[in-house]
mmCIF file of C-alpha atoms and ligand atoms in Angstrom:
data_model
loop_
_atom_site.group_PDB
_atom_site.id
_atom_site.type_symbol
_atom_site.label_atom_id
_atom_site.label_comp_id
_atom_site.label_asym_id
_atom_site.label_seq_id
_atom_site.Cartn_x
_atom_site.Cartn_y
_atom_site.Cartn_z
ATOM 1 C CA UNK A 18 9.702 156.555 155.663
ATOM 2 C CA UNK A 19 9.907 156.196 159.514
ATOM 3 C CA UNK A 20 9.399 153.260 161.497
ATOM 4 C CA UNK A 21 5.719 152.521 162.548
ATOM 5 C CA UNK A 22 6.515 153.199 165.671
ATOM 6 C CA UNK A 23 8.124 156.446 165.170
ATOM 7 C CA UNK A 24 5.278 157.457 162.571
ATOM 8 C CA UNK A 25 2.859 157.208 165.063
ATOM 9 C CA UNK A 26 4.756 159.161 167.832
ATOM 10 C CA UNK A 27 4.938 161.576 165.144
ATOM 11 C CA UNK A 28 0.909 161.868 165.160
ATOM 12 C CA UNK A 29 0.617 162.299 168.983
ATOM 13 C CA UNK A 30 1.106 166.226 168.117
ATOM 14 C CA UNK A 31 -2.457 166.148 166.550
ATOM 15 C CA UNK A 32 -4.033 164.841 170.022
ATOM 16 C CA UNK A 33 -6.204 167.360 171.472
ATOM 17 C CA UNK A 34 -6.511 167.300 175.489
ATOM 18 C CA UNK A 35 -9.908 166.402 176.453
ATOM 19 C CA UNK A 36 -10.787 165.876 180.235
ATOM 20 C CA UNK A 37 -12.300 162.699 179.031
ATOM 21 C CA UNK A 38 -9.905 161.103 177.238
ATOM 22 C CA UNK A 39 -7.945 158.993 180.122
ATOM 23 C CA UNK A 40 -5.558 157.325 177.804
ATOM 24 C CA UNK A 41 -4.569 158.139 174.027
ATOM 25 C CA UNK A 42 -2.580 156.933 171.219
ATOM 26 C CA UNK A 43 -0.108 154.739 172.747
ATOM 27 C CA UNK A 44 -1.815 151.281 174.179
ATOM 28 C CA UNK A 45 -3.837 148.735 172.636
ATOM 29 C CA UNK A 46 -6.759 150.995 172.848
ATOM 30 C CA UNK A 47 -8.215 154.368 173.541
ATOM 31 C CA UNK A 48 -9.481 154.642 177.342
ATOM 32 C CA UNK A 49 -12.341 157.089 177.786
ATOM 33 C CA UNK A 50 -14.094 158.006 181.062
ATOM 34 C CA UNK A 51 -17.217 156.759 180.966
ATOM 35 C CA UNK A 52 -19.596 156.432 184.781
ATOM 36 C CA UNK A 53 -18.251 156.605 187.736
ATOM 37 C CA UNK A 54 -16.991 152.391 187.877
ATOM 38 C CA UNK A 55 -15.980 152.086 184.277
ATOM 39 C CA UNK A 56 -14.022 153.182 181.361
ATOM 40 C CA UNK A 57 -14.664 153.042 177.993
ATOM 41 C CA UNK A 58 -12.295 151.553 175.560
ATOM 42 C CA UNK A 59 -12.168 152.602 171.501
ATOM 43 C CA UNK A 60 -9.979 150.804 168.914
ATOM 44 C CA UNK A 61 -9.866 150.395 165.373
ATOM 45 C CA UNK A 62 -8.541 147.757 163.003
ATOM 46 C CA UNK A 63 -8.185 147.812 158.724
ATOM 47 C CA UNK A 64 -7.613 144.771 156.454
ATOM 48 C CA UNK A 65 -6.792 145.729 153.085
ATOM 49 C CA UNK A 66 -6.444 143.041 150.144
ATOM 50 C CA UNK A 67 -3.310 142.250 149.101
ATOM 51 C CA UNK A 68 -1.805 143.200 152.540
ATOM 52 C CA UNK A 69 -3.859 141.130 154.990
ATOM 53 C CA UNK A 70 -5.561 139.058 152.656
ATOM 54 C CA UNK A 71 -5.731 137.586 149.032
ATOM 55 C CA UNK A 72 -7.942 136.423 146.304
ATOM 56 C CA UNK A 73 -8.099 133.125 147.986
ATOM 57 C CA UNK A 74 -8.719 134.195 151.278
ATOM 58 C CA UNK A 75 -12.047 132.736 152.759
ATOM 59 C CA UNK A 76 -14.606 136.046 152.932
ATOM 60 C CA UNK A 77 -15.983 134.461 155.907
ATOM 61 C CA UNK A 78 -12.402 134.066 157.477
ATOM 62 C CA UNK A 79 -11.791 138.096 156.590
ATOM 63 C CA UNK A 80 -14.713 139.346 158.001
ATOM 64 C CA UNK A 81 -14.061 137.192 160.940
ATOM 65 C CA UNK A 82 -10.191 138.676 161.104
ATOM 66 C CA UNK A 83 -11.347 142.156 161.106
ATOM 67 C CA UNK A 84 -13.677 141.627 164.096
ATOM 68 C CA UNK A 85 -11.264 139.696 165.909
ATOM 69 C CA UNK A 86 -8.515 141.536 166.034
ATOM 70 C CA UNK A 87 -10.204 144.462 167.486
ATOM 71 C CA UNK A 88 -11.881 142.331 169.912
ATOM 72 C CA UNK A 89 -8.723 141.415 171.132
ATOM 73 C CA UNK A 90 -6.919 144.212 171.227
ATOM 74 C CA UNK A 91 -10.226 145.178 173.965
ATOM 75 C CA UNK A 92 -9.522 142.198 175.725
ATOM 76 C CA UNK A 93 -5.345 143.179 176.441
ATOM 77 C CA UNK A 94 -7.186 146.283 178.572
ATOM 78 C CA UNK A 95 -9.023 144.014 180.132
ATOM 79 C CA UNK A 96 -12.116 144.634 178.897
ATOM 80 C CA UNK A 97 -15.270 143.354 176.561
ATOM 81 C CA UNK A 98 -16.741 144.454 173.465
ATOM 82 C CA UNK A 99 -20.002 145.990 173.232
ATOM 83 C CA UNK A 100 -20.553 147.469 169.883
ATOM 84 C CA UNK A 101 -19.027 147.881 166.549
ATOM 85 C CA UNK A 102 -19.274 150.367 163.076
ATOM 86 C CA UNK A 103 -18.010 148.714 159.576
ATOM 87 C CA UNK A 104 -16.764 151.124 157.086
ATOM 88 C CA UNK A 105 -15.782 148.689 154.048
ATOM 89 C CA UNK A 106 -14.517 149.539 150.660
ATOM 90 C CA UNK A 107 -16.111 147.315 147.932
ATOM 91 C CA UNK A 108 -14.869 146.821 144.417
ATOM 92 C CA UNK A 109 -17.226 147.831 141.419
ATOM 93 C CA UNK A 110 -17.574 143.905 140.426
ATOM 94 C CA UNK A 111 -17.716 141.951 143.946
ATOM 95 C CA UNK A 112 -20.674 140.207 144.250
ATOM 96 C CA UNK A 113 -23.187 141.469 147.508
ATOM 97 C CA UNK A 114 -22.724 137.138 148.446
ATOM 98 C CA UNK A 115 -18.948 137.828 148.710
ATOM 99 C CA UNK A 116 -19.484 140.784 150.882
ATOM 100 C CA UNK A 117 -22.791 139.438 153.078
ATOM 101 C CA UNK A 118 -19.809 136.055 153.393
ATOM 102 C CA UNK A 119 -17.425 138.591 154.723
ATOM 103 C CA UNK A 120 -20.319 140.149 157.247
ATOM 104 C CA UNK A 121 -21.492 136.529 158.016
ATOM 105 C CA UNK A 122 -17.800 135.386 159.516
ATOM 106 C CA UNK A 123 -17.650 139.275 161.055
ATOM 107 C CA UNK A 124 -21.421 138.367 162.679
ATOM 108 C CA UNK A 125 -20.033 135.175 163.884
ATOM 109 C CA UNK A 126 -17.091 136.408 166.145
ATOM 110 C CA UNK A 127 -19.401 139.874 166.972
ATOM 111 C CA UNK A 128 -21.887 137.163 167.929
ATOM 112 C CA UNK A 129 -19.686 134.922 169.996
ATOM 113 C CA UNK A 130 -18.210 138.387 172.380
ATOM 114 C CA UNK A 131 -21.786 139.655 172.581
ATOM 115 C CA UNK A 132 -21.180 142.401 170.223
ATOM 116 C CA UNK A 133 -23.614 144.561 168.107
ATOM 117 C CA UNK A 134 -22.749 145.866 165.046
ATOM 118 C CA UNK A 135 -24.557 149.170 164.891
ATOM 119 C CA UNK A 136 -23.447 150.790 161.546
ATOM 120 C CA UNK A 137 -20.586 151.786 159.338
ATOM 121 C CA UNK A 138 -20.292 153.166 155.982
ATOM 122 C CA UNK A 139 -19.890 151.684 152.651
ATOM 123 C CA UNK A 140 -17.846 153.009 149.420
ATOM 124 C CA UNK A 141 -16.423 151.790 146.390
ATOM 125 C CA UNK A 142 -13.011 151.448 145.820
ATOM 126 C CA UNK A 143 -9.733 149.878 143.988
ATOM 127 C CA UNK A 144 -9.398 146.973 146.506
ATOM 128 C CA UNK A 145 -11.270 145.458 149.292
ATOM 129 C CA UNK A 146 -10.738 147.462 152.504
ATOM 130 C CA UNK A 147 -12.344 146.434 156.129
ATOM 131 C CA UNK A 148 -12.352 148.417 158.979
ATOM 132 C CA UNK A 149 -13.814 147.738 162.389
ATOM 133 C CA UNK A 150 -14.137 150.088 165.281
ATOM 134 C CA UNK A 151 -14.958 148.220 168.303
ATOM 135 C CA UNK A 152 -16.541 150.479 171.406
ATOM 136 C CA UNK A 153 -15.975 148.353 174.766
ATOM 137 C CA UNK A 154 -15.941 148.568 178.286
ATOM 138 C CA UNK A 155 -13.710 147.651 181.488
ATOM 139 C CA UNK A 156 -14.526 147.887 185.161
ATOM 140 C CA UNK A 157 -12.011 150.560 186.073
ATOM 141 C CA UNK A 158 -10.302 148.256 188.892
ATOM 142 C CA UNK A 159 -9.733 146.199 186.436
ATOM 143 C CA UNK A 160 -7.883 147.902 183.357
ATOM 144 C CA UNK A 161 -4.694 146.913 182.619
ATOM 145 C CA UNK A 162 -1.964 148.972 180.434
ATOM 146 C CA UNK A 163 1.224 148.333 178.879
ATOM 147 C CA UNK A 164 2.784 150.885 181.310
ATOM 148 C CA UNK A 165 2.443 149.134 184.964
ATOM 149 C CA UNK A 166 5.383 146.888 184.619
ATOM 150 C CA UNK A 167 7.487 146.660 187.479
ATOM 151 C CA UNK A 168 10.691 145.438 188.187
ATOM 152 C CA UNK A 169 11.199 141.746 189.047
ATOM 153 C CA UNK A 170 7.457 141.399 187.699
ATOM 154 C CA UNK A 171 6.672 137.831 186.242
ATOM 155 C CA UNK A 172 6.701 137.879 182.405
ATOM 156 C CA UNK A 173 3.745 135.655 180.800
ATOM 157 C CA UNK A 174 2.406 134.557 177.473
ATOM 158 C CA UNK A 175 -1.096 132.539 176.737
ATOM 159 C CA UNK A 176 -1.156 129.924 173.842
ATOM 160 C CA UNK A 177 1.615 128.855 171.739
ATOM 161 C CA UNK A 178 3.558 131.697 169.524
ATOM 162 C CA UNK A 179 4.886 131.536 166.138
ATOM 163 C CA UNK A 180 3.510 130.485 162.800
ATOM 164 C CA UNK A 181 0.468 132.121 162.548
ATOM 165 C CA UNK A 182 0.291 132.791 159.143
ATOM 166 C CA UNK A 183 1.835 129.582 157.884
ATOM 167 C CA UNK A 184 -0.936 127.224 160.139
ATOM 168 C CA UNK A 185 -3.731 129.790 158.870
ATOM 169 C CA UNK A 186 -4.310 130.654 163.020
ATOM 170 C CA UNK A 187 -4.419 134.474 161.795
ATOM 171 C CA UNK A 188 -7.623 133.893 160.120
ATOM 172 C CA UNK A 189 -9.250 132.140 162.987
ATOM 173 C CA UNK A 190 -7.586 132.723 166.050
ATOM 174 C CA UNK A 191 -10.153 133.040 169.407
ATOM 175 C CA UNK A 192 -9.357 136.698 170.778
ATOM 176 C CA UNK A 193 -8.513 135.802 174.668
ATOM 177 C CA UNK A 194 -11.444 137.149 176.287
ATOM 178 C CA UNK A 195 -11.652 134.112 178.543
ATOM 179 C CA UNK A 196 -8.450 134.455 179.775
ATOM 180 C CA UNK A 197 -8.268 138.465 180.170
ATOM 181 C CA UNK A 198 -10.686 138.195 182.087
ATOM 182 C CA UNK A 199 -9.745 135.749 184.548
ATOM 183 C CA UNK A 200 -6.618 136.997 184.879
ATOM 184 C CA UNK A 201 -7.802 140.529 185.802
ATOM 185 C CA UNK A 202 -10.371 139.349 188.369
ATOM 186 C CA UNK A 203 -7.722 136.919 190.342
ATOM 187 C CA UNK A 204 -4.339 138.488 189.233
ATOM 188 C CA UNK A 205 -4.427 141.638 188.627
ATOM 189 C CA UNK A 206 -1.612 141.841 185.829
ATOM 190 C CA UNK A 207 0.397 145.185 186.432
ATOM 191 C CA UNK A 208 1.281 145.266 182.190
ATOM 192 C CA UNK A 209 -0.667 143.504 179.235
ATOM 193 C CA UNK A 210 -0.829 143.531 175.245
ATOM 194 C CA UNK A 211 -1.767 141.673 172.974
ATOM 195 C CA UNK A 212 0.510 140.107 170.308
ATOM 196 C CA UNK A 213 0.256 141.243 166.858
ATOM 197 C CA UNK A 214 3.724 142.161 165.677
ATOM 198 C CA UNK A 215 6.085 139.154 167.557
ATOM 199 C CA UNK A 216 6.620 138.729 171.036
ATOM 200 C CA UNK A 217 9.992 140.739 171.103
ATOM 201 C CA UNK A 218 8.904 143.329 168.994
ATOM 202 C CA UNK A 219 5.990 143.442 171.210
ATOM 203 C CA UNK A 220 7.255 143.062 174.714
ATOM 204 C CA UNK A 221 9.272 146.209 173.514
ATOM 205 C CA UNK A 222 6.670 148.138 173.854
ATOM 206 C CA UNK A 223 6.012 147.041 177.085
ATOM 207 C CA UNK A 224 9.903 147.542 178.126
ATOM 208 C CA UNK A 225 9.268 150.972 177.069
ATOM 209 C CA UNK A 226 5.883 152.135 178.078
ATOM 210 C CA UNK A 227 7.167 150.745 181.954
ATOM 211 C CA UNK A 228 10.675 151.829 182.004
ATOM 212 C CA UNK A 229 12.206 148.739 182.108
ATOM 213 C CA UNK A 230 13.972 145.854 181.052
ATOM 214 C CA UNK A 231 13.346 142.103 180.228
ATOM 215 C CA UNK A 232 14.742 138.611 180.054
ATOM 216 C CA UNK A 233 13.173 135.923 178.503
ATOM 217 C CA UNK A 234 13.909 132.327 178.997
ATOM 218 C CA UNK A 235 14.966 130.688 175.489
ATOM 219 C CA UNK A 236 13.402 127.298 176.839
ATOM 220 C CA UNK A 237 9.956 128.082 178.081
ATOM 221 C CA UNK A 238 9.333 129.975 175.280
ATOM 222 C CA UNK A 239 5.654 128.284 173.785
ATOM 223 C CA UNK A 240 6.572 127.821 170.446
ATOM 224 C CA UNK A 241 3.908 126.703 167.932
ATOM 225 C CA UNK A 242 4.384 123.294 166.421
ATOM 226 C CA UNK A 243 6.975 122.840 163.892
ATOM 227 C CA UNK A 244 8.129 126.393 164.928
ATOM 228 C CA UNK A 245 11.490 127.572 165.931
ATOM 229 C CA UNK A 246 12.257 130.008 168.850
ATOM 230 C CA UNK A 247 13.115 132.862 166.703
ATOM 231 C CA UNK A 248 10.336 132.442 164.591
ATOM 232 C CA UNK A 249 8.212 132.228 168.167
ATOM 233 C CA UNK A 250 9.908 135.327 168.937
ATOM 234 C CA UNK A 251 9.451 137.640 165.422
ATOM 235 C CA UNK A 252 6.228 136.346 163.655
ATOM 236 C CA UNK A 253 3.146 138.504 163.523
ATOM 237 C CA UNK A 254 -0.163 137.806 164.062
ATOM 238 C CA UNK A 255 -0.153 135.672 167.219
ATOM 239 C CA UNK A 256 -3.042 137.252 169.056
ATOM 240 C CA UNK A 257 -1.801 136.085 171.919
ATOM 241 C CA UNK A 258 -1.577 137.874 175.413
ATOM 242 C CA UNK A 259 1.579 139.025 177.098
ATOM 243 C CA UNK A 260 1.132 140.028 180.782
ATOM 244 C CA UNK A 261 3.258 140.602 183.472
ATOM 245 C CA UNK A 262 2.140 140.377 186.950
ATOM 246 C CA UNK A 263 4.215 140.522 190.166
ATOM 247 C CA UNK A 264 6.549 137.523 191.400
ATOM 248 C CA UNK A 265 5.070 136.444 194.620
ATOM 249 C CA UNK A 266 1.860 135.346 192.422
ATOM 250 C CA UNK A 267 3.913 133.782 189.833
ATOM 251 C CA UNK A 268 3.439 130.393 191.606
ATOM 252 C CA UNK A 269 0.006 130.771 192.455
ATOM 253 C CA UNK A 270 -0.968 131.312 188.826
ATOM 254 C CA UNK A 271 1.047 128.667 187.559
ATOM 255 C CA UNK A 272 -0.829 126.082 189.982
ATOM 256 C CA UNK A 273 -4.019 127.512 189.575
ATOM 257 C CA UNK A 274 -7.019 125.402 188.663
ATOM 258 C CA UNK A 275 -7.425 127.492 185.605
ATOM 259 C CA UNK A 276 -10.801 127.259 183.329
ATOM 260 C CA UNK A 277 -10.410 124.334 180.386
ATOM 261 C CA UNK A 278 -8.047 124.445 177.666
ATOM 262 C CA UNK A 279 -6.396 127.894 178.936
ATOM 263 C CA UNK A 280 -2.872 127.533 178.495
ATOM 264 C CA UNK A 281 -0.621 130.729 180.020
ATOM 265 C CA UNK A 282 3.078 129.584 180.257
ATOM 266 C CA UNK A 283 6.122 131.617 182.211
ATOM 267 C CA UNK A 284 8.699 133.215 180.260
ATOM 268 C CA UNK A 285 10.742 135.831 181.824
ATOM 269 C CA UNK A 286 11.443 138.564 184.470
ATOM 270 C CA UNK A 287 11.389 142.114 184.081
ATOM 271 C CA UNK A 288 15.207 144.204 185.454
ATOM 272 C CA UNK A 289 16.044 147.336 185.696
ATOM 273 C CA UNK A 290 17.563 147.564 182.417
ATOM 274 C CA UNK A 291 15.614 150.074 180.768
ATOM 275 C CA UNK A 292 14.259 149.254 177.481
ATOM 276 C CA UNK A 293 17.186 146.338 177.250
ATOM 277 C CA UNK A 294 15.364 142.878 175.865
ATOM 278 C CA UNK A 295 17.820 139.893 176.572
ATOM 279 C CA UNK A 296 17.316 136.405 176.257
ATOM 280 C CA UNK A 297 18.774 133.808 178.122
ATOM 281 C CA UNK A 298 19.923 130.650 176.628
ATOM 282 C CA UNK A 299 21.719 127.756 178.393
ATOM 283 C CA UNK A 300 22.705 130.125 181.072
ATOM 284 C CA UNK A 301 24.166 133.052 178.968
ATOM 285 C CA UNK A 302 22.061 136.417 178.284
ATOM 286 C CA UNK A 303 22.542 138.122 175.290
ATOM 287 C CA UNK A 304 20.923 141.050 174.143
ATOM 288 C CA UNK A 305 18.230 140.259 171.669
ATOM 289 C CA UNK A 306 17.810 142.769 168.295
ATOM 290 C CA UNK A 307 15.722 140.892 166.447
ATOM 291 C CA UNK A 308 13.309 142.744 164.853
ATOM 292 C CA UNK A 309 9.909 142.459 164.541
ATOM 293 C CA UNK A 310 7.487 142.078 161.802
ATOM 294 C CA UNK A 311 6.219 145.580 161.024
ATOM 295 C CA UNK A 312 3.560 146.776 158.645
ATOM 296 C CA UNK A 313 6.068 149.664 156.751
HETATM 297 P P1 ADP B 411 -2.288 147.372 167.954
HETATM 298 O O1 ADP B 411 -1.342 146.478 167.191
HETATM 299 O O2 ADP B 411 -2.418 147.039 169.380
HETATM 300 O O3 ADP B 411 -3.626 147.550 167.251
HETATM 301 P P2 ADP B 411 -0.958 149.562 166.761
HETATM 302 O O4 ADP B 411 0.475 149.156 166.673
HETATM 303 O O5 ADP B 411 -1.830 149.457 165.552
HETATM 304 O O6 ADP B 411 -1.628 148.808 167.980
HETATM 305 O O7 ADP B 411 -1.036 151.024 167.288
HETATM 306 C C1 ADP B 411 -0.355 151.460 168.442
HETATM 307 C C2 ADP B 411 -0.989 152.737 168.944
HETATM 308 O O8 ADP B 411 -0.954 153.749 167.946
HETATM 309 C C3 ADP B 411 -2.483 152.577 169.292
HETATM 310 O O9 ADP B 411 -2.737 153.364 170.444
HETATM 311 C C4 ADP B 411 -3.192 153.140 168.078
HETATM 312 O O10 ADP B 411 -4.466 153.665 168.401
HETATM 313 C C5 ADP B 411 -2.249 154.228 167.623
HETATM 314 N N1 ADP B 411 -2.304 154.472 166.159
HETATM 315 C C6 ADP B 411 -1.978 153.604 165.166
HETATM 316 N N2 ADP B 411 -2.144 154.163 163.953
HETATM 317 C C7 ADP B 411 -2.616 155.429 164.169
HETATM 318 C C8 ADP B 411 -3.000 156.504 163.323
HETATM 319 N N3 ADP B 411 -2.941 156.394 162.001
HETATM 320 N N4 ADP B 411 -3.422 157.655 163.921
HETATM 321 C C9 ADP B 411 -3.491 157.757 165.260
HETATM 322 N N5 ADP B 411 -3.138 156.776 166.118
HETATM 323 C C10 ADP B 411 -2.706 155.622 165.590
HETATM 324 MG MG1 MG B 412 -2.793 145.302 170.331
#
């Protein structure tokens, strides 16, 4: 089997040009032209039992994942929600209060981001499946891709990184709306994502949708509590957002009287070095191939 990432340069073949589609596969969502100020933005997210979840899993906490997730993968273009369709595949023998649980914790992020959930489509099946499609919207000054990285850039991070699974964040994590936001009106970040597969894993994709290279600094690295850097640097599901924006503002954001518990820390610098990820530990760089978590 190829690597996800190769797999899905694989499907770009079966993209058909449309003068309305700005952006494709390839970021953390679709971009469509939309009116003359705005884009629209179109991603999709699955759970599936056994993968994403278990038995034990909290319905509530699922249906809240499946939202989430796609809500923040709006919010690393910069953008909000505004409506969502549910297809879900239901087991023969769940109960309708396990599923209405599941809709109840999807209802409470939808509800939280302003978001309408307008349909979907229901089937049975083997195992519990959940996908959300998530329809939002950017101001087009203010979308942000992983391709506008530029050398010397600023390399950034919000929250803490690591352990996500193991401290149960996964389930409940707040999709960094807030902070996209904020960071598009005053800073204008030239690169964003958000983190699902490990910062370095991630920040590849950055490296390589920008033509360039990175360094991150071993110490400033947020790490989650009771995590280590290389977990930090590998684990999934972080949700965080990694930005980049240029150097002279580096400062300026750093000092900035930022809105309550917002917490965006300085990690790196983007070279030359195309595609090269290298971290920098008590002085010394050295390439960095760890891998990260992927789905295959
Ligand atoms: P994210 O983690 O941000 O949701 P993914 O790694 O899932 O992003 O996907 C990366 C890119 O590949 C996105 O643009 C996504 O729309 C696209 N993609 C993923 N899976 C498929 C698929 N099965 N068919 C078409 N495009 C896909
Ligand atoms: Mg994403």
């Amino acid at each position: 089997m190829l690597s996800e990432f190769n797999f899905i340069q694989q499907l770009k073949k079966f993209q058909l040009k449309r003068s309305d589609v700005f952006l494709g596969i390839g970021d953390d969502t679709a971009v469509l032209s939309a009116s003359r100020g705005q884009y629209q933005l179109l991603t999709t997210d699955m759970l599936v039992h056994g993968v994403h979840f278990t038995s034990q899993t909290n319905p509530c906490a699922i249906g809240y994942k499946a939202m989430a997730c796609n809500v923040s993968d709006i919010s690393a273009m910069g953008g909000l929600g505004c409506v969502a369709v549910v297809s879900i595949g239901v087991p023969k023998k769940m109960s309708f209060k396990y599923v209405e649980a599941i809709y109840q914790g999807m209802y409470r992020c939808a509800k939280m981001f302003d978001i309408s959930i307008v349909g979907g489509d229901t089937v049975q099946a083997k195992q519990l499946v959940i996908n959300v499609a998530l329809l939002g919207k950017v101001e087009k000054k203010n979308l942000v891709l992983r391709s506008g990285a530029k050398v010397g850039d600023s390399i950034f991070v919000t929250g803490a990184l690591g352990g996500s699974l193991k401290s149960q964040r996964h389930l409940n994590f707040i999709p960094r709306v807030k902070e996209a936001r904020f960071l598009v009106q005053y800073f204008k970040p030239t690169s964003m994502m958000d983190i699902s597969d490990g910062l370095a894993g991630d920040l590849r994709h950055i490296l390589t949708a920008s033509h360039v290279g990175a360094v991150l600094n071993e110490k400033e690295i947020p790490c989650y509590q009771g995590v280590s850097v290389k977990e930090a640097l590998t684990d999934g599901e972080d949700f965080e957002l990694l930005f980049t924006i240029p150097s002279r503002l580096s400062k300026k954001l750093i000092e900035y009287k930022k809105p309550r518990g917002m917490k965006i820390t300085h990690i790196g610098y983007i070279t030359k070095d195309v595609e090269t990820l290298q971290l920098c530990s008590h002085g010394r760089l050295r390439e960095l191939t760890l891998k990260a978590y992927t789905h295959f």
